[in-house]
Coordinates of N, CA, C and O in Angstrom, one line a residue:
M1 N 90.4 222.5 68.5 CA 89.6 223.7 68.6 C 89.2 224.0 67.1 O 89.9 224.0 66.2
P2 N 87.9 224.3 66.9 CA 87.4 224.6 65.6 C 88.0 225.9 65.1 O 88.4 226.8 65.9
A3 N 88.1 226.0 63.8 CA 88.6 227.2 63.2 C 87.7 228.4 63.5 O 86.5 228.2 63.5
T4 N 88.3 229.5 63.9 CA 87.5 230.7 64.2 C 87.6 231.6 63.0 O 88.7 232.0 62.6
P5 N 86.5 231.9 62.3 CA 86.6 232.8 61.2 C 87.0 234.2 61.6 O 86.8 234.6 62.8
P6 N 87.5 235.1 60.8 CA 87.7 236.5 61.1 C 86.5 237.1 61.6 O 85.4 236.8 61.2
T7 N 86.7 238.0 62.6 CA 85.5 238.8 63.0 C 85.4 240.0 62.1 O 86.3 240.3 61.4
G8 N 84.3 240.8 62.2 CA 84.1 241.9 61.4 C 83.1 241.6 60.3 O 82.8 240.5 60.0
T9 N 82.5 242.7 59.8 CA 81.5 242.5 58.8 C 82.1 242.4 57.4 O 83.1 243.2 57.1
T10 N 81.7 241.5 56.6 CA 82.2 241.3 55.3 C 81.3 241.8 54.2 O 80.1 241.7 54.4
T11 N 81.9 242.4 53.2 CA 81.1 242.9 52.1 C 81.8 242.5 50.8 O 82.9 242.1 50.8
G12 N 81.1 242.6 49.7 CA 81.7 242.5 48.4 C 81.6 241.0 47.9 O 81.0 240.2 48.5
A13 N 82.2 240.8 46.7 CA 82.1 239.5 46.0 C 82.8 238.5 46.8 O 83.9 238.7 47.4
T14 N 82.2 237.3 46.9 CA 82.9 236.2 47.6 C 82.9 235.0 46.7 O 83.1 233.9 47.2
T15 N 82.8 235.1 45.4 CA 82.9 234.0 44.6 C 84.0 234.2 43.6 O 84.5 235.3 43.4
G16 N 84.5 233.1 43.0 CA 85.5 233.1 42.1 C 86.1 231.8 41.7 O 85.8 230.8 42.4
S17 N 86.8 231.7 40.7 CA 87.4 230.5 40.3 C 88.6 230.8 39.4 O 88.8 232.0 39.0
T18 N 89.4 229.8 39.1 CA 90.5 230.0 38.2 C 90.2 229.2 37.0 O 89.3 228.4 36.9
A19 N 91.1 229.3 36.0 CA 90.9 228.5 34.8 C 91.0 227.1 35.1 O 90.5 226.2 34.3
A20 N 91.7 226.7 36.1 CA 91.9 225.3 36.5 C 90.6 224.7 37.2 O 90.6 223.5 37.5
G21 N 89.7 225.5 37.6 CA 88.5 225.0 38.3 C 88.2 225.7 39.6 O 88.7 226.8 39.7
P22 N 87.5 225.1 40.5 CA 87.2 225.7 41.7 C 88.4 226.1 42.5 O 89.5 225.4 42.5
V23 N 88.3 227.2 43.2 CA 89.4 227.7 44.0 C 89.5 226.9 45.3 O 88.5 226.6 45.9
P24 N 90.7 226.5 45.7 CA 90.9 225.6 46.9 C 90.6 226.3 48.2 O 90.3 225.6 49.2
C25 N 90.7 227.6 48.4 CA 90.5 228.2 49.7 C 90.0 229.6 49.4 O 89.8 230.0 48.3
R26 N 89.7 230.3 50.5 CA 89.1 231.7 50.4 C 90.0 232.7 51.2 O 90.7 232.3 52.1
I27 N 89.9 233.9 50.8 CA 90.7 235.0 51.4 C 89.8 236.1 51.9 O 88.7 236.4 51.3
V28 N 90.1 236.6 53.1 CA 89.5 237.7 53.7 C 90.5 238.8 53.8 O 91.6 238.6 54.2
V29 N 90.1 240.0 53.3 CA 91.0 241.2 53.4 C 90.3 242.2 54.3 O 89.1 242.5 54.1
C30 N 91.1 242.8 55.2 CA 90.6 243.9 56.0 C 90.7 245.1 55.2 O 91.8 245.4 54.6
R31 N 89.7 245.9 55.1 CA 89.7 247.2 54.4 C 88.8 248.2 55.2 O 87.7 248.4 54.9
D32 N 89.4 248.7 56.2 CA 88.6 249.6 57.1 C 89.4 250.8 57.5 O 90.0 251.5 56.7
C33 N 89.6 251.0 58.8 CA 90.2 252.2 59.4 C 91.7 252.3 59.1 O 92.1 253.4 58.8
C34 N 92.4 251.2 59.0 CA 93.8 251.3 58.7 C 94.1 250.5 57.4 O 94.7 251.0 56.5
C35 N 93.8 249.2 57.5 CA 94.0 248.4 56.3 C 93.2 249.0 55.1 O 92.1 249.3 55.3
G36 N 93.9 249.1 54.0 CA 93.2 249.6 52.8 C 93.0 251.1 52.8 O 92.2 251.6 52.0
S37 N 93.6 251.8 53.7 CA 93.4 253.2 53.8 C 94.8 253.9 53.5 O 95.8 253.3 53.5
P38 N 94.7 255.3 53.3 CA 96.0 256.0 53.1 C 97.0 255.9 54.3 O 98.1 256.3 54.1
K39 N 96.5 255.4 55.4 CA 97.4 255.3 56.6 C 98.5 254.3 56.2 O 99.6 254.4 56.8
V40 N 98.3 253.3 55.3 CA 99.3 252.4 54.9 C 99.7 252.9 53.5 O 99.0 252.8 52.5
T41 N 100.8 253.6 53.5 CA 101.3 254.3 52.3 C 102.0 253.4 51.3 O 102.5 252.3 51.7
G42 N 102.0 253.8 50.1 CA 102.7 253.0 49.0 C 102.1 251.8 48.5 O 102.7 251.0 47.9
V43 N 100.8 251.6 48.9 CA 100.1 250.3 48.5 C 98.9 250.7 47.7 O 98.1 251.6 48.1
D44 N 98.7 250.1 46.5 CA 97.5 250.3 45.7 C 96.5 249.2 46.2 O 96.6 248.1 45.8
H45 N 95.7 249.6 47.2 CA 94.8 248.7 47.9 C 93.8 248.0 46.9 O 93.5 246.8 47.0
D46 N 93.3 248.8 46.0 CA 92.3 248.3 45.0 C 93.0 247.2 44.1 O 92.4 246.2 43.9
A47 N 94.2 247.5 43.7 CA 94.9 246.6 42.8 C 95.3 245.3 43.6 O 95.2 244.2 43.1
Q48 N 95.6 245.4 44.9 CA 95.9 244.3 45.7 C 94.7 243.4 45.8 O 94.8 242.2 45.6
T49 N 93.6 244.0 46.1 CA 92.3 243.2 46.3 C 92.0 242.6 45.0 O 91.6 241.4 44.9
A50 N 92.1 243.3 43.9 CA 91.8 242.7 42.5 C 92.7 241.6 42.2 O 92.2 240.5 41.7
R51 N 94.0 241.7 42.5 CA 94.9 240.6 42.3 C 94.5 239.4 43.1 O 94.6 238.2 42.5
L52 N 94.2 239.5 44.3 CA 93.8 238.4 45.1 C 92.5 237.8 44.6 O 92.4 236.5 44.6
R53 N 91.6 238.6 44.1 CA 90.3 238.1 43.6 C 90.6 237.3 42.3 O 89.8 236.4 42.0
R54 N 91.6 237.5 41.6 CA 91.9 236.7 40.4 C 92.4 235.3 40.8 O 92.4 234.4 40.0
A55 N 92.8 235.2 42.0 CA 93.4 233.9 42.5 C 92.4 233.1 43.3 O 92.4 231.9 43.3
A56 N 91.5 233.8 44.0 CA 90.5 233.1 44.9 C 89.4 234.0 45.2 O 89.5 235.2 45.1
P57 N 88.3 233.4 45.8 CA 87.2 234.2 46.3 C 87.7 235.1 47.4 O 88.4 234.6 48.3
V58 N 87.3 236.4 47.4 CA 87.8 237.3 48.4 C 86.6 238.0 49.0 O 85.6 238.4 48.4
S59 N 86.6 238.0 50.4 CA 85.6 238.8 51.1 C 86.3 240.0 51.7 O 87.5 239.9 52.2
V60 N 85.7 241.2 51.6 CA 86.2 242.4 52.2 C 85.6 242.6 53.5 O 84.4 242.6 53.6
S61 N 86.4 242.8 54.5 CA 85.9 242.9 55.9 C 86.1 244.3 56.5 O 87.0 245.0 56.1
D62 N 85.2 244.6 57.4 CA 85.4 245.8 58.2 C 86.6 245.5 59.1 O 87.2 244.4 59.0
C63 N 86.9 246.4 60.0 CA 88.1 246.2 60.9 C 88.1 244.9 61.6 O 87.2 244.5 62.2
L64 N 89.3 244.2 61.5 CA 89.5 243.0 62.2 C 90.2 243.2 63.5 O 90.7 242.2 64.2
D65 N 90.4 244.4 63.9 CA 91.0 244.8 65.2 C 92.4 244.4 65.4 O 92.9 244.0 66.5
V66 N 93.2 244.4 64.4 CA 94.6 244.2 64.4 C 95.3 245.2 63.6 O 96.2 244.9 62.7
C67 N 95.0 246.5 63.8 CA 95.5 247.6 63.0 C 97.0 247.7 63.0 O 97.5 248.2 62.0
D68 N 97.7 247.2 64.0 CA 99.1 247.3 64.0 C 99.7 246.4 63.0 O 100.9 246.4 62.7
Q69 N 98.9 245.5 62.3 CA 99.4 244.6 61.3 C 98.9 244.9 59.9 O 99.1 244.1 59.0
A70 N 98.4 246.1 59.7 CA 97.8 246.5 58.4 C 98.9 246.4 57.3 O 100.0 246.8 57.5
N71 N 98.5 245.9 56.2 CA 97.3 245.3 55.7 C 97.2 243.8 56.1 O 98.1 243.1 55.9
V72 N 96.0 243.4 56.6 CA 95.8 242.1 57.0 C 95.0 241.3 55.9 O 94.1 241.7 55.4
V73 N 95.6 240.1 55.7 CA 95.0 239.1 54.8 C 94.8 237.8 55.6 O 95.8 237.4 56.2
V74 N 93.6 237.2 55.6 CA 93.4 235.9 56.2 C 93.1 234.9 55.1 O 92.2 235.1 54.3
V75 N 93.9 233.8 55.1 CA 93.6 232.8 54.1 C 92.9 231.6 54.9 O 93.5 231.1 55.8
R76 N 91.7 231.3 54.4 CA 90.9 230.3 55.0 C 91.0 229.0 54.2 O 90.9 229.1 53.0
P77 N 91.1 227.9 54.9 CA 91.3 226.6 54.2 C 90.0 226.2 53.4 O 88.9 226.5 53.8
S78 N 90.3 225.4 52.4 CA 89.2 224.7 51.7 C 88.6 223.6 52.6 O 89.2 223.3 53.7
A79 N 87.6 222.9 52.2 CA 87.1 221.8 52.9 C 88.1 220.7 53.0 O 88.3 220.1 54.1
A80 N 88.9 220.5 51.9 CA 89.9 219.5 52.0 C 91.0 219.9 53.0 O 91.6 219.1 53.7
G81 N 91.3 221.2 53.0 CA 92.3 221.7 53.9 C 91.9 221.6 55.3 O 92.7 221.2 56.2
R82 N 90.6 221.9 55.6 CA 90.1 221.7 57.0 C 90.2 220.3 57.4 O 90.5 220.0 58.5
A83 N 89.8 219.4 56.5 CA 89.8 218.0 56.8 C 91.2 217.5 57.1 O 91.4 216.5 57.9
A84 N 92.2 218.1 56.5 CA 93.6 217.8 56.8 C 94.2 218.5 58.0 O 95.4 218.4 58.3
G85 N 93.4 219.3 58.7 CA 93.8 220.0 59.9 C 94.2 221.5 59.6 O 94.6 222.1 60.6
G86 N 94.0 222.0 58.4 CA 94.3 223.4 58.1 C 93.3 224.3 58.9 O 92.2 224.0 59.1
R87 N 93.9 225.4 59.3 CA 93.1 226.5 60.0 C 93.4 227.8 59.3 O 94.4 227.9 58.6
P88 N 92.6 228.8 59.5 CA 92.8 230.1 58.9 C 94.2 230.6 59.3 O 94.7 230.4 60.5
V89 N 94.9 231.2 58.3 CA 96.2 231.8 58.6 C 96.1 233.3 58.4 O 95.7 233.8 57.4
W90 N 96.5 234.0 59.5 CA 96.4 235.4 59.5 C 97.8 236.0 59.1 O 98.8 235.6 59.6
L91 N 97.8 236.8 58.1 CA 99.0 237.4 57.5 C 98.9 238.9 57.7 O 97.9 239.6 57.3
G92 N 100.0 239.5 58.3 CA 100.0 241.0 58.5 C 101.1 241.6 57.7 O 102.0 241.0 57.3
L93 N 100.9 242.9 57.5 CA 101.9 243.7 56.8 C 102.1 243.3 55.4 O 103.2 243.3 54.9
V94 N 101.0 242.9 54.8 CA 101.1 242.5 53.4 C 101.0 243.8 52.6 O 99.9 244.1 52.1
N95 N 102.1 244.4 52.4 CA 102.1 245.8 51.9 C 102.9 246.0 50.6 O 103.2 247.2 50.3
D96 N 103.2 245.0 49.9 CA 103.8 245.2 48.7 C 103.5 244.1 47.7 O 102.9 243.0 48.1
V97 N 103.8 244.3 46.4 CA 103.4 243.3 45.4 C 104.0 242.0 45.6 O 103.3 240.9 45.5
P98 N 105.3 241.9 45.9 CA 105.9 240.5 46.1 C 105.2 239.7 47.2 O 104.9 238.5 47.1
A99 N 104.8 240.4 48.3 CA 104.1 239.7 49.4 C 102.7 239.2 48.9 O 102.3 238.1 49.2
T100 N 102.0 240.0 48.1 CA 100.7 239.7 47.6 C 100.9 238.5 46.6 O 100.1 237.5 46.7
E101 N 101.9 238.5 45.8 CA 102.2 237.4 44.9 C 102.5 236.1 45.6 O 102.2 235.0 45.2
D102 N 103.2 236.2 46.7 CA 103.5 235.0 47.6 C 102.2 234.4 48.1 O 102.0 233.2 48.2
V103 N 101.3 235.3 48.5 CA 100.0 234.8 49.0 C 99.2 234.1 47.8 O 98.7 233.0 48.0
V104 N 99.2 234.7 46.7 CA 98.5 234.2 45.5 C 99.1 232.8 45.2 O 98.4 231.8 44.9
A105 N 100.4 232.7 45.2 CA 101.1 231.4 44.8 C 100.7 230.3 45.8 O 100.4 229.1 45.4
W106 N 100.6 230.6 47.1 CA 100.3 229.6 48.1 C 98.8 229.2 48.0 O 98.5 228.0 48.1
V107 N 98.0 230.2 47.8 CA 96.5 229.9 47.6 C 96.3 229.0 46.4 O 95.6 228.0 46.5
R108 N 97.0 229.3 45.3 CA 96.9 228.4 44.1 C 97.5 227.0 44.3 O 97.0 226.1 43.7
A109 N 98.4 226.9 45.2 CA 99.0 225.6 45.6 C 98.1 224.8 46.5 O 98.3 223.6 46.7
G110 N 97.1 225.5 47.1 CA 96.1 224.8 47.9 C 95.9 225.4 49.3 O 94.9 225.2 49.9
G111 N 96.8 226.2 49.7 CA 96.6 227.0 51.0 C 96.7 226.1 52.2 O 97.2 225.0 52.2
P112 N 96.1 226.6 53.3 CA 96.2 225.9 54.6 C 95.7 224.5 54.6 O 94.6 224.2 54.1
G113 N 96.5 223.6 55.1 CA 96.1 222.2 55.2 C 96.4 221.4 54.0 O 96.4 220.1 54.0
V114 N 96.7 222.0 52.9 CA 96.9 221.3 51.6 C 98.4 221.6 51.2 O 99.1 220.6 50.9
A115 N 98.8 222.8 51.2 CA 100.2 223.2 50.8 C 100.9 223.7 52.0 O 100.3 224.5 52.7
P116 N 102.2 223.4 52.2 CA 102.9 223.9 53.3 C 103.0 225.5 53.1 O 103.1 226.0 52.0
L117 N 103.0 226.1 54.3 CA 103.2 227.6 54.2 C 104.6 227.9 53.8 O 105.6 227.4 54.4
P118 N 104.8 228.7 52.7 CA 106.1 229.0 52.3 C 106.9 229.8 53.4 O 106.3 230.6 54.1
D119 N 108.2 229.5 53.4 CA 109.0 230.2 54.5 C 108.8 231.7 54.4 O 108.8 232.3 55.5
I120 N 108.7 232.3 53.2 CA 108.6 233.7 53.2 C 107.3 234.2 53.8 O 107.3 235.3 54.5
L121 N 106.3 233.5 53.7 CA 105.0 233.9 54.3 C 105.0 233.7 55.8 O 104.2 234.4 56.5
D122 N 105.8 232.8 56.3 CA 106.0 232.6 57.7 C 106.4 234.0 58.4 O 106.0 234.2 59.5
L123 N 107.1 234.8 57.7 CA 107.5 236.1 58.2 C 106.3 237.0 58.4 O 106.4 238.0 59.2
Y124 N 105.2 236.8 57.8 CA 104.0 237.6 57.8 C 102.9 237.1 58.8 O 102.0 237.8 59.1
T125 N 103.0 235.8 59.2 CA 102.0 235.3 60.1 C 102.0 235.9 61.5 O 103.0 236.2 62.0
F126 N 100.8 235.9 62.0 CA 100.6 236.3 63.4 C 99.4 235.7 64.0 O 98.5 235.3 63.2
T127 N 99.3 235.6 65.3 CA 98.1 235.1 65.9 C 97.4 236.3 66.5 O 97.9 237.0 67.3
P128 N 96.1 236.6 66.0 CA 95.4 237.7 66.5 C 95.0 237.6 67.9 O 94.9 236.4 68.4
P129 N 94.9 238.7 68.6 CA 94.5 238.6 70.0 C 93.2 237.8 70.2 O 92.3 237.9 69.4
G130 N 93.2 237.1 71.3 CA 92.0 236.3 71.6 C 91.9 234.9 71.0 O 91.0 234.2 71.1
R131 N 93.0 234.6 70.2 CA 93.0 233.3 69.5 C 94.3 232.6 70.0 O 95.3 233.2 70.2
R132 N 94.2 231.3 70.0 CA 95.3 230.5 70.4 C 96.2 230.1 69.2 O 95.6 229.8 68.1
A133 N 97.4 230.2 69.3 CA 98.3 229.8 68.2 C 98.2 228.3 68.0 O 98.0 227.5 68.9
T134 N 98.2 227.9 66.7 CA 98.2 226.5 66.3 C 99.5 226.1 65.8 O 100.3 226.9 65.3
S135 N 99.9 224.8 65.9 CA 101.2 224.4 65.4 C 101.0 223.6 64.2 O 100.0 223.2 63.7

């Protein structure tokens, strides 16, 4: 089954790189009705988005319709990751700095299809409604 990109309208910068060269994958962050709003307390949403942007290109999306998982981060594979079978990985409840840093470390390691999903991030993964789980 082909990878299904996140639904929702995206805005904002979608380019970026690291000192090591091109970024291996891309990130989509939901920032709408619940994600990125005061409904999710104790999170500096702007700082989280900025931190992710320092690691990879980030698209900011309108509601991805999984509000019960706020804050939602979707890590999309690079071309090499897709060629290796990687698919977008949806992460929910990314609501603290350590979780954000775990996402950053995985993205810098190559992300879906290139680097194995760290066990800690497995706790955050979910399959959004209307999509089939991949193994």
